């Protein structure tokens, strides 16, 4: 995220080699996997090339061991684990304003001093579709302290930006994003088909419990009223 280094790093002790041609979704969470949203220490971050790769980079940074602000805090807090998908928020020397970075995959962690944890994560530097690049966000308040996890509407908004906001607001199970329009091929089992009528008010996710919903501009959940369609 800052302080680019040029010496390639060998991470073969932490993870098997990552294919150069892996899909853009490689850094996204495995089905049912955790997504953590975290601030980081800008002054203790650096980005190194991976040995043998021109595409993947290794982000090394320190993140706070977050504590929930209230019992209502949803989403994982506290320790970050290898295998987690992490969305970092914060700035760097080129873009000091706080923004959300494209999801990365955590491959190694170590305990840091006094409430900090060192985290290494894989960053994809290939050309990802416009819809998947890092997002600036005006909804991230300036006063937000990185020792607090994003929760509630802000967490949902962050996940929604990258199509990862699929936790059911009714039963809590992991739902499925709904794909509209003519699919280019058979969709994966984690995608629901929503028909050809594309409308901004359409629900964007569905759950096996029967709920379907979309996320409003502020990250608020808008449950769909109609159950006329079989979304699941
Ligand atoms: Zn549900």
Short mmCIF file of C-alpha atoms and ligand atoms in Angstrom, two decimals, residues 168 170-173 207-211, ligand 1:
data_model
loop_
_atom_site.label_atom_id
_atom_site.label_comp_id
_atom_site.label_asym_id
_atom_site.label_seq_id
_atom_site.Cartn_x
_atom_site.Cartn_y
_atom_site.Cartn_z
CA UNK A 168 -28.87 -12.64 5.04
CA UNK A 170 -33.17 -12.14 8.26
CA UNK A 171 -31.54 -15.41 9.29
CA UNK A 172 -27.81 -14.59 9.10
CA UNK A 173 -26.95 -17.38 6.67
CA UNK A 207 -31.34 -16.57 0.79
CA UNK A 208 -32.66 -20.09 1.17
CA UNK A 209 -34.94 -18.81 3.99
CA UNK A 210 -36.93 -16.92 1.34
CA UNK A 211 -35.59 -13.42 2.04
ZN1 LIG B 1 -31.98 -16.06 5.28
#
